[in-house]
mmCIF file of C-alpha atoms in Angstrom:
data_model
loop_
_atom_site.group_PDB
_atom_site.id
_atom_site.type_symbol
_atom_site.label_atom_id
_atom_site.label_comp_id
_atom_site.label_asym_id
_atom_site.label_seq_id
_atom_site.Cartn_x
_atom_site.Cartn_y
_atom_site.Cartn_z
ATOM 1 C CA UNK Y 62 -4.047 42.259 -80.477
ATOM 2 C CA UNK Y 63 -6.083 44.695 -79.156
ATOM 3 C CA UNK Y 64 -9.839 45.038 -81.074
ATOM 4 C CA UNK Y 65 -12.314 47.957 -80.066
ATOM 5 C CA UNK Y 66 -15.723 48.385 -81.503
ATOM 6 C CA UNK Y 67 -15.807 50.635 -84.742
ATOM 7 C CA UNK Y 68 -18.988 52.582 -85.898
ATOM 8 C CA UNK Y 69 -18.539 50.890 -89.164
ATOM 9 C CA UNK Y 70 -16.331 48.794 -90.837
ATOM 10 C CA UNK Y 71 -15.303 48.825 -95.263
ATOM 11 C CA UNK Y 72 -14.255 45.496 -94.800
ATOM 12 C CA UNK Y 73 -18.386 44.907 -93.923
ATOM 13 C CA UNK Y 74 -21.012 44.611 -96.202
ATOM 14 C CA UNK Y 75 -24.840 44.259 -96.340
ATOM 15 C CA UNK Y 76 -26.007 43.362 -92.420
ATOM 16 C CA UNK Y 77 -22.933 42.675 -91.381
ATOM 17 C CA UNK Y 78 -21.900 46.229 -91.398
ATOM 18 C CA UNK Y 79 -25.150 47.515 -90.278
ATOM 19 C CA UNK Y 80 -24.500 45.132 -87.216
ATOM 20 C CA UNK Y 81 -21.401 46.742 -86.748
ATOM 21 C CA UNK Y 82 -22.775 50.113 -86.788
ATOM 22 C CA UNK Y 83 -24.991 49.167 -83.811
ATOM 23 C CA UNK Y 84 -22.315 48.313 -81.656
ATOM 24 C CA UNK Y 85 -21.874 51.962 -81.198
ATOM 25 C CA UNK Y 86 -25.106 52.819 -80.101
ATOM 26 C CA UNK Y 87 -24.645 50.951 -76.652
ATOM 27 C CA UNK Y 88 -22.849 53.819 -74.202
ATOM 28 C CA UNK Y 89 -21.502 53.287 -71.067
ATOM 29 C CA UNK Y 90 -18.873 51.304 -69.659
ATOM 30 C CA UNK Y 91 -17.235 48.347 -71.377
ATOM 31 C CA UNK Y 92 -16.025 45.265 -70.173
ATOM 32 C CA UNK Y 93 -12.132 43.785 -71.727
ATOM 33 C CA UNK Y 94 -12.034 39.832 -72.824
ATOM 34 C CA UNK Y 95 -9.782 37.515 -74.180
ATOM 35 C CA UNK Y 96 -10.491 35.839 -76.458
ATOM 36 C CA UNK Y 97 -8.264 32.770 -77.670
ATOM 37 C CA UNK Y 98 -8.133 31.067 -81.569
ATOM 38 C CA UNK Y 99 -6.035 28.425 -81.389
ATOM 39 C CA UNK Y 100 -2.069 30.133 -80.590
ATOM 40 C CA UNK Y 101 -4.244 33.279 -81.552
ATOM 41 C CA UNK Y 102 -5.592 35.809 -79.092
ATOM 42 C CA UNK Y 103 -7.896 38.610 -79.519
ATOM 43 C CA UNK Y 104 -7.917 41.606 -76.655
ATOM 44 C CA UNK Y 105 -11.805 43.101 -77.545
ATOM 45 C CA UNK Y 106 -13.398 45.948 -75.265
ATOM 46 C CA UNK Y 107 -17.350 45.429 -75.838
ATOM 47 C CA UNK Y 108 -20.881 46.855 -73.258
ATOM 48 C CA UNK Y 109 -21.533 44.198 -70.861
ATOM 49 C CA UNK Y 110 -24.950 44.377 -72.393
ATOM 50 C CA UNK Y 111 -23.784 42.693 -75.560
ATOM 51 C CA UNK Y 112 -25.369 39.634 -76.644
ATOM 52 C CA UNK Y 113 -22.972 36.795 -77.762
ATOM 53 C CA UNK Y 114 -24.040 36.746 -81.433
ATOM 54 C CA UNK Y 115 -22.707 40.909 -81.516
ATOM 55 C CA UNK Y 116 -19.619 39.601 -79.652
ATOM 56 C CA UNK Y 117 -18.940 37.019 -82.346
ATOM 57 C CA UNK Y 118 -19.911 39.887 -85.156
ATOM 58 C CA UNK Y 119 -17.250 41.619 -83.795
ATOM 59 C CA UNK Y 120 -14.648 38.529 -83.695
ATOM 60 C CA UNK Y 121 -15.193 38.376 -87.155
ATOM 61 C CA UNK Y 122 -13.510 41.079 -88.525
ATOM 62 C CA UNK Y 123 -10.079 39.608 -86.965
ATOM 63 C CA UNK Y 124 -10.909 35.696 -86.925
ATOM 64 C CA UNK Y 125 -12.054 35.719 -90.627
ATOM 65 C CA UNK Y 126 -14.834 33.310 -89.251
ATOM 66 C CA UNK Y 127 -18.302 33.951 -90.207
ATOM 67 C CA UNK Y 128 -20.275 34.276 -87.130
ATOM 68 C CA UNK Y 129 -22.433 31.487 -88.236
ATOM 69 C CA UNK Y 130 -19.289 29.005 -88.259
ATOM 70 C CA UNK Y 131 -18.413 30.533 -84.823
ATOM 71 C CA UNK Y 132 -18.674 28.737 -81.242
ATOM 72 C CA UNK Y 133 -17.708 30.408 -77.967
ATOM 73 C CA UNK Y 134 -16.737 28.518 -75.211
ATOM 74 C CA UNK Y 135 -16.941 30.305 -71.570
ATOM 75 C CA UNK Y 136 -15.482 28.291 -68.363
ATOM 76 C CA UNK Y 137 -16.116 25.129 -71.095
ATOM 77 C CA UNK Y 138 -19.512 25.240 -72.120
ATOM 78 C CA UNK Y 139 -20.742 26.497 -75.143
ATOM 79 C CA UNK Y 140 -22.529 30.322 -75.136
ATOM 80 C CA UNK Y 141 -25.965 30.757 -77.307
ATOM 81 C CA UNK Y 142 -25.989 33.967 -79.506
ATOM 82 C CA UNK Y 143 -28.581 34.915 -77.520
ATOM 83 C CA UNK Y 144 -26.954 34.993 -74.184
ATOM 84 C CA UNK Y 145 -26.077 38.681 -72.612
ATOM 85 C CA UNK Y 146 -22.164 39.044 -71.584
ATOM 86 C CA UNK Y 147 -23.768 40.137 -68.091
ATOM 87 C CA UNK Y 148 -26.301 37.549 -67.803
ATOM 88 C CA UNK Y 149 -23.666 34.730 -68.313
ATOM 89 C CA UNK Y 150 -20.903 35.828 -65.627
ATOM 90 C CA UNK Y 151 -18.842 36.803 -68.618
ATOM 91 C CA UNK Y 152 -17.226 39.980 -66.876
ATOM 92 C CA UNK Y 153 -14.059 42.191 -66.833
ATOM 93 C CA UNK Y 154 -11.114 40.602 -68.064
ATOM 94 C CA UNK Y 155 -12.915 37.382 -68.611
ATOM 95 C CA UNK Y 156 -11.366 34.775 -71.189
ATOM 96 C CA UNK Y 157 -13.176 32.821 -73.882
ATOM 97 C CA UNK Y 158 -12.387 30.225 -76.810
ATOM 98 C CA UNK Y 159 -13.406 30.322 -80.313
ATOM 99 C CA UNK Y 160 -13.565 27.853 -82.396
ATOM 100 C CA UNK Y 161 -15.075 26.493 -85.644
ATOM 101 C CA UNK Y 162 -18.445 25.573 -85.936
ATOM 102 C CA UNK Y 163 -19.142 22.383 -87.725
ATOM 103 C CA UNK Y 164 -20.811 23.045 -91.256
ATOM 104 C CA UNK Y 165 -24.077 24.251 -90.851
ATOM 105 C CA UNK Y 166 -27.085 22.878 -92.859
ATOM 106 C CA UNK Y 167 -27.109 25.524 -95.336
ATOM 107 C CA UNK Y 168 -23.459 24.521 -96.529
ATOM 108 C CA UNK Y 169 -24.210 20.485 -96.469
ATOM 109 C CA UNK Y 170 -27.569 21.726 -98.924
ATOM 110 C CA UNK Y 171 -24.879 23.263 -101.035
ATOM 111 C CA UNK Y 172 -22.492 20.678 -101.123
ATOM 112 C CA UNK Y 173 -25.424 18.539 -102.070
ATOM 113 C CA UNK Y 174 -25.841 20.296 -105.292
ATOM 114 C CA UNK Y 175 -22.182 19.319 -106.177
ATOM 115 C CA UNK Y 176 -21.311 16.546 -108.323
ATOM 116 C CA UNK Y 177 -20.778 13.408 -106.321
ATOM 117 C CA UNK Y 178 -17.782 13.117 -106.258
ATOM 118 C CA UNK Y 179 -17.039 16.485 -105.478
ATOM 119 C CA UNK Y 180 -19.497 16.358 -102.916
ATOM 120 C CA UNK Y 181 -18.005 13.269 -101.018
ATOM 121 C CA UNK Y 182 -14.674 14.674 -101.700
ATOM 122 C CA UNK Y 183 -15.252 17.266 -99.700
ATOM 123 C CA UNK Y 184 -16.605 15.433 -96.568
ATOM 124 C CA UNK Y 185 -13.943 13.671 -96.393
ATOM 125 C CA UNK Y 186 -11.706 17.341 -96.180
ATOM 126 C CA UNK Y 187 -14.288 18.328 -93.476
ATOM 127 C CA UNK Y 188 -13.523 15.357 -91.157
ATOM 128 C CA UNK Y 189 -10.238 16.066 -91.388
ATOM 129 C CA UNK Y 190 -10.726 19.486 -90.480
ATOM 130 C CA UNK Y 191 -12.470 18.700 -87.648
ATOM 131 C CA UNK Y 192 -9.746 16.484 -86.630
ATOM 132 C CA UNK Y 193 -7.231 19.455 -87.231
ATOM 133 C CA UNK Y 194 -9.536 21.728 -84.944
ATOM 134 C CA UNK Y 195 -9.282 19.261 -82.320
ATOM 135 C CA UNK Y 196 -5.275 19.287 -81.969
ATOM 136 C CA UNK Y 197 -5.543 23.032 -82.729
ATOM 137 C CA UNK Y 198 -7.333 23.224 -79.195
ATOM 138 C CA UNK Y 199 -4.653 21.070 -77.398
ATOM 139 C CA UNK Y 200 -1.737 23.136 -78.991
ATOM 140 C CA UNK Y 201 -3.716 26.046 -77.453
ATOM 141 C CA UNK Y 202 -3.449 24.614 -73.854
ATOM 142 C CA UNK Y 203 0.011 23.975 -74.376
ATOM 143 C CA UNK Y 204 1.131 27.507 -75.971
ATOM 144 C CA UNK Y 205 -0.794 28.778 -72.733
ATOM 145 C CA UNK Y 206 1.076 26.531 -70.119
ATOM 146 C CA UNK Y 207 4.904 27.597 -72.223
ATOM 147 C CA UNK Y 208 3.685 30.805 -71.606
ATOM 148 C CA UNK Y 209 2.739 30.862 -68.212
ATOM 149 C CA UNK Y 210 6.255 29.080 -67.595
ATOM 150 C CA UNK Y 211 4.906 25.480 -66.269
ATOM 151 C CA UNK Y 212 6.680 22.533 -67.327
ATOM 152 C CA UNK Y 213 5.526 20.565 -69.631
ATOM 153 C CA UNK Y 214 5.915 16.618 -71.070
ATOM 154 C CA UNK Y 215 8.517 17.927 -74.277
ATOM 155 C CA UNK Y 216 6.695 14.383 -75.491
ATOM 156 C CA UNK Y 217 3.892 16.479 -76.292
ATOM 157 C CA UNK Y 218 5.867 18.711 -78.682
ATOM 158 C CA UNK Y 219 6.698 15.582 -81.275
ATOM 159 C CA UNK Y 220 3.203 13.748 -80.469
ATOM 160 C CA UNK Y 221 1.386 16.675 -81.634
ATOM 161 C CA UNK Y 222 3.339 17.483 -84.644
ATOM 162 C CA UNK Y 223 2.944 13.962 -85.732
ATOM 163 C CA UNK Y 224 -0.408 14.284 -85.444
ATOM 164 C CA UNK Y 225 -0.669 16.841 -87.707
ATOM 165 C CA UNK Y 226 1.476 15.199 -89.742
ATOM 166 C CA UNK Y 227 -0.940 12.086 -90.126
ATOM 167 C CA UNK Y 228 -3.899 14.285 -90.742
ATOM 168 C CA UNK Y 229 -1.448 15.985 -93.252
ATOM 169 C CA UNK Y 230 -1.650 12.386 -95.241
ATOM 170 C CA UNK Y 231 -5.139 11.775 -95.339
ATOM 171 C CA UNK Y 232 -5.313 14.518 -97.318
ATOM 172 C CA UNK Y 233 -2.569 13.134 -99.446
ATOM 173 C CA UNK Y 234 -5.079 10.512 -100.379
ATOM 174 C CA UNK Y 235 -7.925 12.260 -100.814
ATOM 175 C CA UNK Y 236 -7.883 13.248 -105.046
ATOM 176 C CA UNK Y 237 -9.494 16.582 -104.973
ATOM 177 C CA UNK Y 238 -11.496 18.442 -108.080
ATOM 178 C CA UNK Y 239 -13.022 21.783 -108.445
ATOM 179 C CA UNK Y 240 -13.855 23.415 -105.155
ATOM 180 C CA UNK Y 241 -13.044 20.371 -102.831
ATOM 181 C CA UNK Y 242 -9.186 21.078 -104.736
ATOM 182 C CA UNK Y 243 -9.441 24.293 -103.077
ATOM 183 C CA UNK Y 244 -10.648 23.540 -99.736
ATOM 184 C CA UNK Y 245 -7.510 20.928 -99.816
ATOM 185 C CA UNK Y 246 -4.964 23.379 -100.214
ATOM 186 C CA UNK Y 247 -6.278 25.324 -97.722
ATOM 187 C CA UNK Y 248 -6.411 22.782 -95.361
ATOM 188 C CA UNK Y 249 -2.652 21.432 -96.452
ATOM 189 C CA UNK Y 250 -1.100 25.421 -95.644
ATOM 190 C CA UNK Y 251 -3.083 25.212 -92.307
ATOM 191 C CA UNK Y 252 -1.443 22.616 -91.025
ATOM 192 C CA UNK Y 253 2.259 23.881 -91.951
ATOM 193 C CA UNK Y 254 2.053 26.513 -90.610
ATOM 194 C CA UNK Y 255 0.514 24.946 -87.471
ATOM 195 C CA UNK Y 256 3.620 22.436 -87.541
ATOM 196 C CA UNK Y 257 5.949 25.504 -87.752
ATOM 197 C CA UNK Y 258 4.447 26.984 -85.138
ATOM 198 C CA UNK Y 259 4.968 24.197 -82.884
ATOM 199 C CA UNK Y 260 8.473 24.111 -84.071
ATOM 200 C CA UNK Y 261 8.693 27.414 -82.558
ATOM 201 C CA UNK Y 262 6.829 27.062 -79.700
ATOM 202 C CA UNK Y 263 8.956 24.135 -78.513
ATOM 203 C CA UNK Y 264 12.057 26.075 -79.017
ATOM 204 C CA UNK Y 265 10.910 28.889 -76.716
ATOM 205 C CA UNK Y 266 9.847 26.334 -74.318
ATOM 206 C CA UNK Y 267 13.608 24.893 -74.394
ATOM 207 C CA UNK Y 268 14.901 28.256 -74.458
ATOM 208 C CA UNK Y 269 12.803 30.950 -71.749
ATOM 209 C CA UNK Y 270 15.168 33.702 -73.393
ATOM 210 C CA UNK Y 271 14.353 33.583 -76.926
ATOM 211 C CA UNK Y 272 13.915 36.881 -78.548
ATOM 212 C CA UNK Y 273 9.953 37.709 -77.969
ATOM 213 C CA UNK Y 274 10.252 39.050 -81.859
ATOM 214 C CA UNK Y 275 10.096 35.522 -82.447
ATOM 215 C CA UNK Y 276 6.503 35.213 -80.139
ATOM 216 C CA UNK Y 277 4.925 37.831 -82.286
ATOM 217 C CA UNK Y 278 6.061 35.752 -85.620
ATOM 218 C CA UNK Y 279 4.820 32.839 -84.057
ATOM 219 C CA UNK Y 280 1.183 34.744 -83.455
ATOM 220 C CA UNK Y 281 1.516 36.157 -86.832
ATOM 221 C CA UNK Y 282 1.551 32.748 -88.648
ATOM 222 C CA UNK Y 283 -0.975 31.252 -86.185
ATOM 223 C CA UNK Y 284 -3.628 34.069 -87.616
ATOM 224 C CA UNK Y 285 -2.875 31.846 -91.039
ATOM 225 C CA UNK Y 286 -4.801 28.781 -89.678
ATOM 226 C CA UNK Y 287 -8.173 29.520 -90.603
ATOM 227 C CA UNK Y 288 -7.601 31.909 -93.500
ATOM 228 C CA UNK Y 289 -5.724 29.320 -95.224
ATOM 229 C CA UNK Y 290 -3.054 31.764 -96.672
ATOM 230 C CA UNK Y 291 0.588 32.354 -95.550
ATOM 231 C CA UNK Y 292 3.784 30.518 -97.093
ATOM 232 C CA UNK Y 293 4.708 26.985 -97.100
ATOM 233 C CA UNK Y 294 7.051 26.918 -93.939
ATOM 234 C CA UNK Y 295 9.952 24.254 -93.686
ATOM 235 C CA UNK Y 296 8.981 21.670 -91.349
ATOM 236 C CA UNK Y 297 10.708 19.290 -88.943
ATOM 237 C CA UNK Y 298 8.382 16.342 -89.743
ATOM 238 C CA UNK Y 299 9.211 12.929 -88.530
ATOM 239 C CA UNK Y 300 11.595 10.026 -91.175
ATOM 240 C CA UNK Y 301 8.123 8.886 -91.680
ATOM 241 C CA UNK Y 302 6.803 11.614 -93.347
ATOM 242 C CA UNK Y 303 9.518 12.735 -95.410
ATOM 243 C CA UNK Y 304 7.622 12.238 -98.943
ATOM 244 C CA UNK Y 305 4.961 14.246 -97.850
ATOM 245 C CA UNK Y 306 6.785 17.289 -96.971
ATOM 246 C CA UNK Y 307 9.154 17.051 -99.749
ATOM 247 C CA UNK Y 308 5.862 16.975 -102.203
ATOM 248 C CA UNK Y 309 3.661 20.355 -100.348
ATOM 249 C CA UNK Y 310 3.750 21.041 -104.624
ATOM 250 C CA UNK Y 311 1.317 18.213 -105.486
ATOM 251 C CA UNK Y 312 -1.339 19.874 -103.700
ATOM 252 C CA UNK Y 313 -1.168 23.359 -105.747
#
């Protein structure tokens, strides 16, 4: 998906648009990344002299991620918002990773304010998310090696899943009120579609020649992950978690 740099945006409100508006004023040549989220990939053309906090700005208007919950990883390592693209070796065709900030302290002071229960409710959905973000990064390293044709371990395929699948029941067990109810549900259609994807990811992988109409459907769901909507998608779950996807209802 390819992402250029608008004057300004509808979508954008407040700073955030006026942010976006400033992209325009740098001229000159621009410099093409890749940018990967998870099975997701974002094509952006931005000025070399763009700082990484405008870079993620711009990110967010396809990732749905808040540039404050954003991290960019270059080569690995972590970039600071206030890094320049040219400064960092971040050139031409370059590729980078996003992923999802832990909370920041302005959220845990909110949570705070919650009830309790609520509160502690939610921390326990956040550590699962993290754990969630975690596989999400190793199903990214495998989408990339089925698509640059290498062989892969097909052990990786059903380890994965089942993964997902466990972090799947922890939130089975975690009784959710109020706004830690919604952050569950969330959570619950992220990971089936991430289990569907892999579903579909290992059958290209067995089969080279699938139709590519099936790639783009696989990308399409992918964008699902950290939006949290998209529809409950049947799953090929292990015997041992056959309760748990015959029950995705308990968690509406």
């Amino acid at each position: 998906m390819s992402l250029g740099i608008q004057p300004q945006n509808p979508n954008l409100t407040g700073s955030q648009s006026q942010e976006a508006a400033g992209a325009g004023c740098h001229a000159g040549p621009t410099v093409r990344l890749s940018v990967t989220h998870g099975l997701k990939q974002y094509d952006v053309s931005v000025p070399p002299q763009f700082s990484i906090g405008e870079l993620k700005k711009v990110l967010a208007q396809q990732s749905g991620l808040d540039p404050a919950n954003q991290k960019l990883l270059f080569r690995g390592k972590e970039k600071e918002d206030s890094e320049l693209l040219h400064m960092s070796g971040i050139k031409d065709m370059a590729r980078l990773v996003l992923l999802e900030a832990p909370r920041s302290q302005e959220q845990v002071v909110e949570e705070e304010k919650m009830d309790p229960e609520v509160a502690r409710e939610c921390e326990a959905i956040a550590r699962v998310r993290a754990e969630v973000d975690k596989i999400a990064d190793k199903v990214s390293t495998l989408e990339a090696a089925v698509n640059g044709h290498k062989k892969v371990d097909e052990k990786e395929f059903t380890v994965l899943t089942e993964l997902l699948m466990i972090q799947l029941l922890k939130l089975d067990g975690i009784e959710a009120e109020g706004e830690a109810r919604v952050q569950r549900k969330k959570e619950v259609k992220r990971i089936q579609n991430m289990v569907e994807a892999m579903d579909a990811l290992k059958a290209r992988y067995n089969n080279p020649f699938l139709d590519q109409s099936r790639s783009v459907e696989v990308a399409t769901q992918w964008a699902t992950f950290y939006s949290g909507s998209g529809q409950a998608p049947q799953t090929h779950a292990p015997q041992s978690f056959t309760q748990v996807t015959e029950n995705w209802e308990r968690f509406d």
